[in-house]
Coordinates of C-alpha atoms and ligand atoms in Angstrom, one line a residue:
M1 CA 36.9 -47.2 167.9
I2 CA 36.1 -44.2 165.6
T3 CA 32.8 -43.8 163.7
I4 CA 32.2 -41.3 161.0
A5 CA 28.6 -41.3 160.0
D6 CA 27.3 -39.4 156.9
V7 CA 29.6 -36.5 157.3
T8 CA 29.2 -33.6 154.9
K9 CA 31.2 -30.3 154.8
R10 CA 30.7 -27.3 152.6
F11 CA 33.1 -24.3 152.3
G12 CA 30.9 -21.9 150.4
P13 CA 30.4 -23.4 147.0
V14 CA 32.9 -26.2 147.6
L15 CA 31.6 -29.5 148.8
A16 CA 34.7 -30.7 150.6
L17 CA 33.1 -33.8 152.1
D18 CA 30.1 -35.5 150.7
R19 CA 28.3 -38.0 153.0
V20 CA 31.4 -39.8 154.1
S21 CA 30.8 -42.8 156.4
L22 CA 33.4 -45.2 157.8
T23 CA 34.4 -47.1 161.0
I24 CA 37.9 -47.6 162.3
D25 CA 38.3 -50.3 164.8
K26 CA 40.8 -50.8 167.6
G27 CA 44.2 -51.7 166.3
E28 CA 43.6 -50.5 162.7
R29 CA 46.1 -48.3 160.8
V30 CA 44.4 -46.4 158.1
A31 CA 45.5 -43.9 155.4
F32 CA 43.4 -41.4 153.7
V33 CA 44.7 -40.9 150.1
G34 CA 43.6 -38.9 147.1
S35 CA 44.7 -36.0 145.0
N36 CA 45.2 -32.4 146.3
G37 CA 41.9 -31.0 147.4
S38 CA 40.1 -34.3 147.6
G39 CA 39.1 -33.8 151.2
K40 CA 41.7 -35.7 153.3
T41 CA 42.6 -32.9 155.7
T42 CA 39.0 -31.8 156.0
L43 CA 38.0 -35.4 157.0
L44 CA 40.8 -35.5 159.6
R45 CA 39.7 -32.1 161.0
A46 CA 36.1 -33.3 161.1
L47 CA 37.3 -36.4 163.0
L48 CA 39.1 -34.2 165.5
G49 CA 36.1 -31.9 166.0
L50 CA 38.0 -28.9 164.6
I51 CA 35.3 -27.9 162.2
R52 CA 31.5 -28.0 162.3
V53 CA 30.1 -30.7 160.0
D54 CA 26.7 -32.2 159.1
G55 CA 26.6 -35.8 160.3
K56 CA 28.3 -37.3 163.3
V57 CA 31.8 -38.4 164.5
T58 CA 32.3 -40.4 167.6
I59 CA 35.5 -41.5 169.3
M60 CA 35.2 -44.4 171.8
G61 CA 31.5 -43.6 171.9
S62 CA 31.8 -39.9 172.6
D63 CA 30.5 -37.3 170.1
V64 CA 33.4 -35.0 169.1
A65 CA 31.1 -32.1 168.6
L66 CA 29.1 -32.5 171.8
E67 CA 31.8 -33.7 174.3
P68 CA 35.1 -32.8 172.6
E69 CA 37.2 -33.1 175.8
T70 CA 36.1 -36.6 176.5
A71 CA 36.3 -37.7 172.9
L72 CA 39.7 -36.2 172.3
R73 CA 41.4 -37.3 175.5
T74 CA 42.5 -40.4 173.7
V75 CA 43.8 -38.7 170.6
A76 CA 47.1 -37.0 169.6
Y77 CA 47.4 -35.1 166.3
I78 CA 50.3 -34.1 164.0
P79 CA 49.0 -31.3 161.8
Q80 CA 49.9 -30.8 158.1
I81 CA 50.8 -27.1 158.7
A82 CA 52.6 -26.1 161.9
P83 CA 50.9 -23.3 163.9
P84 CA 53.0 -20.1 164.0
I85 CA 53.9 -20.2 167.7
E86 CA 56.0 -17.2 168.9
A87 CA 57.2 -18.9 172.1
P88 CA 60.6 -20.5 172.4
V89 CA 60.7 -24.2 171.8
A90 CA 61.7 -25.0 175.4
E91 CA 58.5 -23.3 176.6
V92 CA 56.3 -25.1 174.1
V93 CA 57.8 -28.4 175.1
R94 CA 57.1 -27.6 178.8
A95 CA 53.5 -26.6 178.0
C96 CA 52.8 -29.7 175.9
A97 CA 54.3 -32.0 178.6
A98 CA 52.1 -30.4 181.3
L99 CA 49.0 -30.7 179.1
R100 CA 49.6 -34.4 178.6
D101 CA 50.9 -35.0 182.2
K102 CA 54.2 -36.4 180.8
P103 CA 57.8 -35.5 181.7
E104 CA 59.4 -33.0 179.3
Q105 CA 62.1 -35.6 178.9
A106 CA 59.7 -37.9 177.2
I107 CA 59.2 -35.3 174.4
W108 CA 63.0 -34.6 174.1
E109 CA 63.7 -38.3 173.9
R110 CA 61.3 -38.7 171.0
A111 CA 62.6 -35.6 169.3
E112 CA 66.2 -36.9 169.6
R113 CA 65.2 -40.2 168.1
L114 CA 63.8 -38.3 165.1
G115 CA 67.1 -36.5 164.8
L116 CA 66.3 -33.2 166.6
T117 CA 68.6 -32.4 169.5
Q118 CA 67.7 -30.0 172.3
D119 CA 70.8 -27.8 171.9
R120 CA 69.8 -27.1 168.2
C121 CA 66.4 -25.8 169.0
R122 CA 65.4 -25.2 172.6
D123 CA 66.1 -21.4 172.6
K124 CA 64.7 -20.7 169.2
R125 CA 61.2 -19.4 168.6
F126 CA 59.1 -22.3 167.5
R127 CA 58.0 -20.4 164.4
D128 CA 61.6 -19.9 163.4
L129 CA 62.4 -23.6 163.2
S130 CA 62.9 -25.1 159.7
G131 CA 59.9 -27.1 158.2
G132 CA 61.5 -30.4 159.0
M133 CA 62.5 -29.4 162.6
K134 CA 58.9 -28.3 163.3
Q135 CA 57.6 -31.6 161.9
K136 CA 60.0 -33.6 164.1
L137 CA 58.9 -31.6 167.2
L138 CA 55.2 -31.9 166.4
A139 CA 55.7 -35.7 165.9
A140 CA 57.6 -35.9 169.2
F141 CA 54.7 -34.1 171.0
A142 CA 52.1 -36.6 169.5
L143 CA 54.2 -39.7 170.1
A144 CA 55.2 -38.8 173.6
A145 CA 51.5 -38.3 174.5
E146 CA 51.1 -42.1 174.1
T147 CA 47.4 -41.9 173.3
P148 CA 45.5 -44.9 172.0
I149 CA 44.8 -42.9 168.8
L150 CA 47.3 -41.1 166.7
V151 CA 46.1 -38.9 163.8
C152 CA 48.7 -37.4 161.4
D153 CA 48.4 -35.3 158.3
E154 CA 51.3 -35.9 155.8
P155 CA 53.6 -36.7 158.8
T156 CA 56.8 -37.2 156.9
A157 CA 56.4 -34.7 154.1
N158 CA 59.2 -32.5 155.4
L159 CA 61.4 -35.2 156.9
D160 CA 64.8 -36.4 155.5
T161 CA 65.3 -40.1 154.8
A162 CA 66.8 -40.9 158.2
A163 CA 64.1 -39.0 160.1
R164 CA 61.4 -40.7 158.0
A165 CA 62.8 -44.2 158.9
A166 CA 63.0 -43.2 162.6
F167 CA 59.4 -42.1 162.5
F168 CA 58.3 -45.4 161.0
E169 CA 60.3 -47.2 163.8
E170 CA 58.6 -45.1 166.5
L171 CA 55.2 -46.0 165.1
A172 CA 56.1 -49.7 165.0
T173 CA 56.7 -49.6 168.8
R174 CA 53.1 -48.5 169.5
P175 CA 50.8 -51.1 171.2
P176 CA 49.0 -53.3 168.7
S177 CA 45.6 -52.1 170.0
S178 CA 46.3 -48.5 169.1
I179 CA 44.8 -46.8 166.1
V180 CA 46.8 -44.7 163.5
V181 CA 45.0 -42.5 161.0
L182 CA 47.0 -40.6 158.5
C183 CA 46.7 -38.6 155.3
S184 CA 49.4 -39.3 152.7
H185 CA 50.5 -38.9 149.2
R186 CA 53.6 -41.1 149.7
V187 CA 53.6 -44.8 148.7
E188 CA 56.5 -45.4 151.0
E189 CA 54.6 -44.0 154.0
V190 CA 51.5 -45.9 153.3
R191 CA 53.4 -49.1 152.7
A192 CA 55.3 -48.7 156.0
I193 CA 52.5 -47.7 158.3
V194 CA 49.0 -48.9 157.3
E195 CA 47.1 -52.0 156.3
R196 CA 44.0 -50.2 155.1
V197 CA 43.6 -47.4 152.6
V198 CA 40.6 -45.1 152.2
E199 CA 40.6 -43.1 149.0
L200 CA 38.8 -39.8 148.6
G201 CA 37.8 -38.1 145.3
E202 CA 36.1 -34.8 145.3
G203 CA 34.9 -35.2 148.9
R204 CA 33.5 -38.7 148.4
L205 CA 34.8 -42.0 149.6
V206 CA 35.7 -43.8 146.4
R207 CA 37.6 -46.8 147.7
D208 CA 38.1 -48.6 151.0
A209 CA 40.6 -51.5 150.5
P210 CA 43.6 -53.4 152.0
T211 CA 46.8 -51.5 151.3
Q212 CA 48.3 -54.4 149.3
E213 CA 45.4 -54.4 146.9
L214 CA 45.7 -50.6 146.2
L215 CA 49.5 -50.7 145.8
R216 CA 49.3 -53.6 143.4
E217 CA 46.7 -51.8 141.3
L218 CA 48.3 -48.3 141.5
A219 CA 51.9 -49.4 140.8
T220 CA 53.1 -47.0 138.2
F221 CA 56.4 -46.5 136.6
R222 CA 58.2 -43.7 134.9
V223 CA 60.2 -44.8 131.8
E224 CA 62.8 -42.3 130.8
V225 CA 64.7 -42.7 127.6
T226 CA 67.8 -40.8 126.5
L227 CA 68.3 -40.8 122.7
R228 CA 71.5 -40.6 120.7
D229 CA 72.4 -37.1 119.3
G230 CA 70.3 -36.4 116.4
A231 CA 68.0 -39.4 116.8
D232 CA 64.4 -38.9 115.8
D233 CA 61.9 -39.1 118.6
T234 CA 58.7 -38.8 116.5
A235 CA 57.8 -42.5 116.8
L236 CA 58.1 -42.3 120.6
L237 CA 56.0 -39.1 120.9
A238 CA 53.4 -40.9 118.7
R239 CA 53.4 -43.7 121.4
G240 CA 52.6 -41.2 124.1
F241 CA 56.0 -40.2 125.3
E242 CA 56.6 -36.6 126.3
R243 CA 59.8 -34.6 125.7
T244 CA 61.5 -33.5 128.9
G245 CA 64.7 -32.1 127.4
L246 CA 66.9 -32.3 124.4
G247 CA 67.1 -36.0 123.5
R248 CA 65.1 -37.1 126.5
V249 CA 61.6 -38.5 126.5
V250 CA 59.4 -39.9 129.3
I251 CA 56.2 -41.8 129.8
Q252 CA 54.3 -43.1 132.9
V253 CA 52.9 -46.6 132.6
S254 CA 51.2 -49.3 134.7
Q255 CA 53.0 -52.3 136.0
E256 CA 51.7 -54.6 133.3
R257 CA 52.5 -52.2 130.5
K258 CA 56.0 -51.6 131.7
L259 CA 57.5 -54.9 130.5
E260 CA 55.6 -54.7 127.2
L261 CA 57.0 -51.2 126.6
V262 CA 60.6 -52.0 127.5
T263 CA 60.5 -55.0 125.2
L264 CA 59.2 -52.9 122.4
L265 CA 61.8 -50.1 122.9
L266 CA 64.6 -52.6 122.8
R267 CA 63.2 -54.3 119.8
E268 CA 62.4 -51.3 117.7
H269 CA 64.5 -48.4 119.0
E270 CA 67.6 -50.0 120.4
R271 CA 70.0 -48.3 118.0
S272 CA 68.7 -44.8 118.9
I273 CA 68.7 -45.3 122.7
V274 CA 71.7 -44.3 124.9
D275 CA 70.1 -44.8 128.3
L276 CA 66.8 -46.3 129.6
S277 CA 65.6 -46.1 133.2
V278 CA 62.5 -47.4 134.8
L279 CA 61.6 -45.8 138.1
P280 CA 58.6 -46.5 140.5
V281 CA 56.3 -43.5 140.9
E282 CA 56.2 -42.7 144.6
D283 CA 53.1 -40.5 144.6
L284 CA 49.8 -42.1 145.3
A285 CA 47.6 -39.5 143.8
M286 CA 49.8 -39.1 140.7
S287 CA 49.7 -42.8 140.1
H288 CA 45.9 -43.1 140.1
P289 CA 44.9 -44.2 136.6
S290 CA 42.2 -41.4 136.4
Q291 CA 44.8 -38.7 137.1
R292 CA 47.7 -39.8 135.0
P293 CA 49.1 -36.8 133.2
V294 CA 50.2 -38.7 130.1
P295 CA 48.1 -40.8 127.7
H296 CA 48.3 -44.6 127.7
L297 CA 51.0 -46.2 125.7
K298 CA 49.9 -46.9 122.1
V299 CA 51.5 -50.2 121.1
V300 CA 52.3 -50.4 117.4
G301 CA 49.7 -52.5 115.6
S302 CA 47.2 -52.2 118.4
Ligands
LIG401 N1 39.0 -23.5 155.6 C1 38.7 -23.6 154.3 N2 38.0 -22.7 153.7 C2 37.5 -22.8 152.4 N3 37.8 -23.9 151.6 C3 38.5 -24.9 152.2 C4 38.9 -24.8 153.6 N4 39.6 -26.0 153.9 C5 39.5 -26.8 152.8 N5 38.8 -26.1 151.8 C6 38.6 -26.7 150.5 O1 38.1 -28.0 150.6 C7 38.6 -28.9 149.6 C8 39.3 -30.0 150.3 O2 40.5 -29.5 151.0 P1 41.4 -30.4 151.9 O3 42.4 -29.5 152.5 O4 40.6 -31.3 152.7 O5 42.2 -31.3 150.7 P2 43.3 -32.4 150.9 O6 42.8 -33.7 150.3 O7 43.8 -32.4 152.3 O8 44.4 -31.8 149.9 P3 46.0 -31.8 150.0 O9 46.5 -33.1 149.4 O10 46.4 -30.7 149.1 O11 46.5 -31.7 151.4 C9 39.5 -28.0 148.8 O12 38.7 -27.6 147.6 C10 39.8 -26.8 149.6 O13 40.1 -25.7 148.9
LIG402 MG1 45.7 -32.0 153.2

């Protein structure tokens, strides 16, 4: 169990965390979401005892600031930014295996399941790996440690589609009692991994809800329209669309406005439209109503 009690963190004038409190129980999978700079990584770092904070964080009853070794024995971490390690990958793998008292093979097996083979990387310097290769290796270290708690910061941001799916599968094989805490911007990641979402805004906890509730509410769609040559887009711009190129306009709308908009487009602009696509927005922060970059659709007559 993890408890975060009244945690505040300032970086000079920036209040990165403002009296955040929450509890994560055995078996829970939780995502921290929110826009860039909202405090997600800082909260993870506070949880891991990597920064000094006001307030208190305990893991399985041990205070991370006072007894970090005991508190963190049960935790593995996949950082957002890989450390610039000079040593060759094979040496890093050896050191990590020794640290966790696991065979090196356990790490290589995990890496290979994520699509990173030994022969492609073992002799390279860790810092020279590509972003995705580093992320696969860091994930392999954390997964192979088989700790009851896994903490990850944007764990699939650099992964290709196959590796992302493999990572989700690896997480699914963890014991049901284990805890997963992650920071994410990706709807797909949150949907696949967690049941609870904690949303931060300017360092404050602004929401703590089941994933389904949040996804339902945040579901946002991008409606892209391609117009016939010479067609007038003034009426669409007046409804809140933005031009993205010659003859192309786009708007971002909520789930309930999507149908209303498409109906209206087909009714009133059918003759000027060549193509119409409706795509789900796969970015959690972008889709929050308070951070939408485009104004709400103005329906004619309303
Ligand atoms: N070491 C630091 N020194 C100074 N300011 C910092 C430091 N770390 C974070 N901050 C500031 O604290 C705020 C929260 O940053 P944080 O990295 O926690 O955001 P985040 O939610 O993880 O964002 P992102 O989605 O971009 O990863 C930001 O204003 C950031 O500039
Ligand atoms: Mg971050």
